[in-house]
mmCIF file of C-alpha atoms in Angstrom:
data_model
loop_
_atom_site.group_PDB
_atom_site.id
_atom_site.type_symbol
_atom_site.label_atom_id
_atom_site.label_comp_id
_atom_site.label_asym_id
_atom_site.label_seq_id
_atom_site.Cartn_x
_atom_site.Cartn_y
_atom_site.Cartn_z
ATOM 1 C CA GLY S 1 0.000 0.000 0.000
ATOM 2 C CA GLN S 2 0.934 3.646 -0.083
ATOM 3 C CA GLN S 3 3.498 4.791 2.479
ATOM 4 C CA LEU S 4 3.920 8.219 3.994
ATOM 5 C CA ASN S 5 7.096 9.042 5.867
ATOM 6 C CA GLN S 6 6.722 11.940 8.279
ATOM 7 C CA SER S 7 9.684 13.553 9.996
ATOM 8 C CA PRO S 8 10.810 14.308 12.536
ATOM 9 C CA GLN S 9 9.056 11.825 14.826
ATOM 10 C CA SER S 10 9.327 14.230 17.741
ATOM 11 C CA MET S 11 10.530 17.742 18.502
ATOM 12 C CA PHE S 12 11.364 19.512 21.758
ATOM 13 C CA ILE S 13 11.568 23.264 21.301
ATOM 14 C CA GLN S 14 11.527 26.478 23.288
ATOM 15 C CA GLU S 15 8.578 28.837 23.140
ATOM 16 C CA GLY S 16 9.112 31.367 20.355
ATOM 17 C CA GLU S 17 11.087 29.052 18.076
ATOM 18 C CA ASP S 18 9.970 28.134 14.579
ATOM 19 C CA VAL S 19 9.089 24.528 13.704
ATOM 20 C CA SER S 20 9.343 22.621 10.430
ATOM 21 C CA MET S 21 8.093 19.148 9.624
ATOM 22 C CA ASN S 22 7.548 17.285 6.377
ATOM 23 C CA CYS S 23 6.025 14.274 4.729
ATOM 24 C CA THR S 24 7.247 12.320 1.740
ATOM 25 C CA SER S 25 5.455 9.666 -0.233
ATOM 26 C CA SER S 26 6.345 6.912 -2.648
ATOM 27 C CA SER S 27 3.208 7.801 -4.624
ATOM 28 C CA ILE S 28 1.738 11.023 -5.892
ATOM 29 C CA PHE S 29 -1.247 12.639 -4.243
ATOM 30 C CA ASN S 30 -3.624 15.310 -5.455
ATOM 31 C CA THR S 31 -4.576 16.490 -1.980
ATOM 32 C CA TRP S 32 -2.408 17.023 1.086
ATOM 33 C CA LEU S 33 -3.903 17.655 4.524
ATOM 34 C CA TRP S 34 -2.348 18.621 7.835
ATOM 35 C CA TYR S 35 -4.096 17.720 11.097
ATOM 36 C CA LYS S 36 -3.325 18.478 14.741
ATOM 37 C CA GLN S 37 -4.286 16.198 17.614
ATOM 38 C CA ASP S 38 -4.456 17.649 21.107
ATOM 39 C CA PRO S 39 -3.875 15.200 23.971
ATOM 40 C CA GLY S 40 -6.960 13.033 24.515
ATOM 41 C CA GLU S 41 -8.799 14.428 21.503
ATOM 42 C CA GLY S 42 -9.394 13.544 17.872
ATOM 43 C CA PRO S 43 -7.392 15.137 15.039
ATOM 44 C CA VAL S 44 -8.560 18.521 13.768
ATOM 45 C CA LEU S 45 -7.840 19.826 10.271
ATOM 46 C CA LEU S 46 -5.326 22.688 10.122
ATOM 47 C CA ILE S 47 -4.652 23.190 6.420
ATOM 48 C CA ALA S 48 -5.780 21.589 3.162
ATOM 49 C CA LEU S 49 -3.714 21.788 -0.047
ATOM 50 C CA TYR S 50 -5.159 20.934 -3.448
ATOM 51 C CA LYS S 51 -2.613 21.998 -6.077
ATOM 52 C CA ALA S 52 1.055 21.193 -6.659
ATOM 53 C CA GLY S 53 3.189 24.144 -5.569
ATOM 54 C CA GLU S 54 0.401 25.650 -3.486
ATOM 55 C CA LEU S 55 1.472 27.564 -0.384
ATOM 56 C CA THR S 56 -1.266 28.171 2.189
ATOM 57 C CA SER S 57 -1.225 29.912 5.556
ATOM 58 C CA ASN S 58 -3.474 29.685 8.584
ATOM 59 C CA GLY S 59 -2.301 32.175 11.193
ATOM 60 C CA ARG S 60 1.203 31.142 12.280
ATOM 61 C CA LEU S 61 0.992 27.956 10.236
ATOM 62 C CA THR S 62 2.167 27.671 6.638
ATOM 63 C CA ALA S 63 1.997 24.525 4.523
ATOM 64 C CA GLN S 64 3.179 23.740 1.025
ATOM 65 C CA PHE S 65 2.176 21.130 -1.530
ATOM 66 C CA GLY S 66 5.391 19.909 -3.158
ATOM 67 C CA ILE S 67 5.906 20.357 -6.883
ATOM 68 C CA THR S 68 6.490 16.617 -7.379
ATOM 69 C CA ARG S 69 3.140 15.915 -5.608
ATOM 70 C CA LYS S 70 5.049 13.450 -3.433
ATOM 71 C CA ASP S 71 5.770 15.705 -0.482
ATOM 72 C CA SER S 72 4.399 18.423 1.746
ATOM 73 C CA PHE S 73 5.776 20.704 4.441
ATOM 74 C CA LEU S 74 4.324 22.389 7.518
ATOM 75 C CA ASN S 75 5.952 25.315 9.281
ATOM 76 C CA ILE S 76 4.883 26.858 12.581
ATOM 77 C CA SER S 77 6.309 30.249 13.400
ATOM 78 C CA ALA S 78 6.885 31.678 16.874
ATOM 79 C CA SER S 79 5.644 28.578 18.722
ATOM 80 C CA ILE S 80 3.519 28.908 21.859
ATOM 81 C CA PRO S 81 2.716 26.319 24.571
ATOM 82 C CA SER S 82 -0.705 25.516 23.067
ATOM 83 C CA ASP S 83 1.024 24.263 19.903
ATOM 84 C CA VAL S 84 1.806 21.080 21.863
ATOM 85 C CA GLY S 85 0.295 17.988 20.297
ATOM 86 C CA ILE S 86 0.726 15.493 17.490
ATOM 87 C CA TYR S 87 0.768 16.770 13.916
ATOM 88 C CA PHE S 88 -0.260 14.430 11.120
ATOM 89 C CA CYS S 89 0.069 14.780 7.400
ATOM 90 C CA ALA S 90 -2.363 12.925 5.160
ATOM 91 C CA GLY S 91 -2.415 12.405 1.432
ATOM 92 C CA GLN S 92 -5.287 11.585 -0.837
ATOM 93 C CA LEU S 93 -5.444 10.428 -4.421
ATOM 94 C CA ILE S 94 -8.776 10.785 -6.096
ATOM 95 C CA ALA S 95 -8.913 8.377 -9.012
ATOM 96 C CA GLY S 96 -10.280 9.554 -12.313
ATOM 97 C CA GLY S 97 -14.057 9.374 -12.565
ATOM 98 C CA THR S 98 -14.638 9.229 -8.814
ATOM 99 C CA SER S 99 -14.973 11.895 -6.171
ATOM 100 C CA TYR S 100 -13.779 9.673 -3.360
ATOM 101 C CA GLY S 101 -10.286 8.935 -2.169
ATOM 102 C CA LYS S 102 -9.049 7.295 0.980
ATOM 103 C CA LEU S 103 -6.591 9.168 3.162
ATOM 104 C CA THR S 104 -3.134 7.810 3.916
ATOM 105 C CA PHE S 105 -1.685 9.209 7.151
ATOM 106 C CA GLY S 106 1.882 9.827 8.203
ATOM 107 C CA GLN S 107 3.146 8.465 11.512
ATOM 108 C CA GLY S 108 2.838 11.850 13.225
ATOM 109 C CA THR S 109 5.233 14.411 14.723
ATOM 110 C CA ILE S 110 5.005 14.859 18.491
ATOM 111 C CA LEU S 111 5.664 18.493 19.366
ATOM 112 C CA THR S 112 6.644 19.611 22.859
ATOM 113 C CA VAL S 113 7.041 23.332 23.575
ATOM 114 C CA HIS S 114 8.917 24.423 26.687
ATOM 115 C CA PRO S 115 7.800 27.789 28.118
ATOM 116 C CA ASN Q 1 -24.425 20.674 16.398
ATOM 117 C CA ALA Q 2 -22.263 18.053 18.134
ATOM 118 C CA GLY Q 3 -20.243 16.953 15.073
ATOM 119 C CA VAL Q 4 -19.005 13.363 15.433
ATOM 120 C CA THR Q 5 -19.744 11.620 18.733
ATOM 121 C CA GLN Q 6 -18.391 8.292 19.959
ATOM 122 C CA THR Q 7 -19.302 6.002 22.836
ATOM 123 C CA PRO Q 8 -17.823 4.781 25.051
ATOM 124 C CA LYS Q 9 -14.776 6.979 25.732
ATOM 125 C CA PHE Q 10 -12.925 4.198 27.545
ATOM 126 C CA GLN Q 11 -13.328 0.434 27.630
ATOM 127 C CA VAL Q 12 -11.426 -2.504 29.081
ATOM 128 C CA LEU Q 13 -12.146 -5.983 27.722
ATOM 129 C CA LYS Q 14 -10.846 -9.449 28.409
ATOM 130 C CA THR Q 15 -9.512 -11.516 25.519
ATOM 131 C CA GLY Q 16 -12.410 -13.159 23.701
ATOM 132 C CA GLN Q 17 -15.081 -10.703 24.791
ATOM 133 C CA SER Q 18 -17.118 -8.824 22.216
ATOM 134 C CA MET Q 19 -18.231 -5.231 22.051
ATOM 135 C CA THR Q 20 -19.583 -2.584 19.713
ATOM 136 C CA LEU Q 21 -18.206 0.923 19.400
ATOM 137 C CA GLN Q 22 -20.863 3.459 18.508
ATOM 138 C CA CYS Q 23 -20.460 6.512 16.280
ATOM 139 C CA ALA Q 24 -22.919 9.141 15.137
ATOM 140 C CA GLN Q 25 -22.628 12.355 13.137
ATOM 141 C CA ASP Q 26 -25.136 15.177 12.806
ATOM 142 C CA MET Q 27 -23.561 16.931 9.807
ATOM 143 C CA ASN Q 28 -25.514 15.006 7.154
ATOM 144 C CA HIS Q 29 -22.307 13.598 5.675
ATOM 145 C CA ASN Q 30 -22.501 10.644 3.310
ATOM 146 C CA SER Q 31 -19.131 9.037 4.071
ATOM 147 C CA MET Q 32 -18.051 7.644 7.441
ATOM 148 C CA TYR Q 33 -14.859 5.921 8.590
ATOM 149 C CA TRP Q 34 -13.294 3.920 11.380
ATOM 150 C CA TYR Q 35 -9.574 4.331 12.100
ATOM 151 C CA ARG Q 36 -7.267 2.962 14.740
ATOM 152 C CA GLN Q 37 -4.317 4.870 16.140
ATOM 153 C CA ASP Q 38 -1.255 3.123 17.522
ATOM 154 C CA PRO Q 39 2.000 4.780 18.675
ATOM 155 C CA GLY Q 40 4.320 5.467 15.756
ATOM 156 C CA MET Q 41 1.794 4.129 13.222
ATOM 157 C CA GLY Q 42 -0.353 7.140 12.491
ATOM 158 C CA LEU Q 43 -4.009 6.460 11.748
ATOM 159 C CA ARG Q 44 -4.912 3.327 9.842
ATOM 160 C CA LEU Q 45 -8.246 2.811 8.151
ATOM 161 C CA ILE Q 46 -10.225 -0.190 9.368
ATOM 162 C CA TYR Q 47 -13.490 0.130 7.429
ATOM 163 C CA TYR Q 48 -15.375 2.850 5.659
ATOM 164 C CA SER Q 49 -18.823 3.549 4.317
ATOM 165 C CA ALA Q 50 -18.920 5.772 1.258
ATOM 166 C CA SER Q 51 -22.684 6.134 1.554
ATOM 167 C CA GLU Q 52 -25.629 4.742 3.471
ATOM 168 C CA GLY Q 53 -26.033 1.056 2.681
ATOM 169 C CA THR Q 54 -22.421 0.419 1.614
ATOM 170 C CA THR Q 55 -19.340 -0.630 3.556
ATOM 171 C CA ASP Q 56 -15.818 -1.537 2.445
ATOM 172 C CA LYS Q 57 -12.630 -2.817 3.997
ATOM 173 C CA GLY Q 58 -9.766 -0.477 4.673
ATOM 174 C CA GLU Q 59 -6.129 -1.226 5.413
ATOM 175 C CA VAL Q 60 -6.572 -3.289 8.628
ATOM 176 C CA PRO Q 61 -10.065 -4.902 8.654
ATOM 177 C CA ASN Q 62 -9.241 -8.297 10.196
ATOM 178 C CA GLY Q 63 -11.043 -8.934 13.476
ATOM 179 C CA TYR Q 64 -13.642 -6.203 12.916
ATOM 180 C CA ASN Q 65 -17.097 -5.813 11.428
ATOM 181 C CA VAL Q 66 -19.105 -2.680 10.759
ATOM 182 C CA SER Q 67 -22.704 -1.652 10.309
ATOM 183 C CA ARG Q 68 -23.943 1.510 8.637
ATOM 184 C CA LEU Q 69 -27.224 1.655 10.501
ATOM 185 C CA ASN Q 70 -28.463 4.799 8.764
ATOM 186 C CA LYS Q 71 -26.931 7.976 7.405
ATOM 187 C CA ARG Q 72 -26.040 9.189 10.906
ATOM 188 C CA GLU Q 73 -24.681 6.053 12.546
ATOM 189 C CA PHE Q 74 -21.726 3.768 11.806
ATOM 190 C CA SER Q 75 -20.784 1.129 14.375
ATOM 191 C CA LEU Q 76 -17.648 -0.999 14.733
ATOM 192 C CA ARG Q 77 -17.858 -4.470 16.280
ATOM 193 C CA LEU Q 78 -15.140 -6.630 17.767
ATOM 194 C CA GLU Q 79 -16.511 -10.185 17.869
ATOM 195 C CA SER Q 80 -13.665 -11.734 19.859
ATOM 196 C CA ALA Q 81 -11.278 -9.131 21.208
ATOM 197 C CA ALA Q 82 -7.525 -9.783 21.145
ATOM 198 C CA PRO Q 83 -4.693 -7.893 22.897
ATOM 199 C CA SER Q 84 -3.499 -6.716 19.457
ATOM 200 C CA GLN Q 85 -6.712 -4.698 19.231
ATOM 201 C CA THR Q 86 -5.664 -2.496 22.146
ATOM 202 C CA SER Q 87 -5.704 0.918 20.532
ATOM 203 C CA VAL Q 88 -7.458 4.247 20.255
ATOM 204 C CA TYR Q 89 -10.349 4.084 17.797
ATOM 205 C CA PHE Q 90 -11.547 7.125 15.891
ATOM 206 C CA CYS Q 91 -14.708 7.509 13.908
ATOM 207 C CA ALA Q 92 -14.855 10.193 11.235
ATOM 208 C CA SER Q 93 -17.196 11.579 8.625
ATOM 209 C CA ARG Q 94 -16.222 13.385 5.457
ATOM 210 C CA ALA Q 95 -17.172 16.549 3.671
ATOM 211 C CA GLN Q 96 -15.269 18.968 1.451
ATOM 212 C CA GLY Q 97 -12.657 16.300 0.810
ATOM 213 C CA PHE Q 98 -11.437 15.738 4.359
ATOM 214 C CA GLU Q 99 -12.366 13.871 7.534
ATOM 215 C CA PHE Q 100 -13.957 15.312 10.662
ATOM 216 C CA PHE Q 101 -12.943 13.139 13.606
ATOM 217 C CA GLY Q 102 -14.718 12.161 16.807
ATOM 218 C CA PRO Q 103 -13.022 12.293 20.221
ATOM 219 C CA GLY Q 104 -11.980 8.636 20.180
ATOM 220 C CA THR Q 105 -12.528 5.453 22.191
ATOM 221 C CA ARG Q 106 -9.586 4.154 24.189
ATOM 222 C CA LEU Q 107 -9.800 0.352 24.229
ATOM 223 C CA THR Q 108 -7.617 -1.983 26.271
ATOM 224 C CA VAL Q 109 -7.808 -5.748 25.763
ATOM 225 C CA LEU Q 110 -6.265 -7.778 28.564
#
């Protein structure tokens, strides 16, 4: 099946630092999604990317859909304690003629922010 | 508007016991999903239902069954629980091309 490699697996940073994480795939996708999971909760969508090369921001978060369609990046600027959680990338390939595609998730990046 | 709700939040089973995890969504979404989350593995799709009346296997369906009871409800059943099924289970529904997740059920099988 499709594989998504997400890195790093974990990060320990100081409040105010910037954060970068990425996902790479062995297959192409036509949608990339980034989710955040707070402790004890379900994942919540942060950013959705639909076009190769697309760069999208949501507050302090910026994500990019790689030109090759096999990778995506998420950056968090000026981290704050509430950024703590697990960040997941997910890719989706919608086959021709259908509007449905299953998501493939990365393994997650665990982010810890020290005040 | 509660979104996606799941019951129970926590459950402990003995090996061989059965149970059903319940999921409901009030967003009128057609597609619903069951995932499991294990450390270092991300979220893996167990079963999904693209629309009311249809269900299909995902990546890790063995040991599970599902029922799409109506448009709102999608349940996951473990007929004979095994320790390997200890996990956090998430139900989700889809709209606009992405999943909305419930809060999860934390299941331990002893």
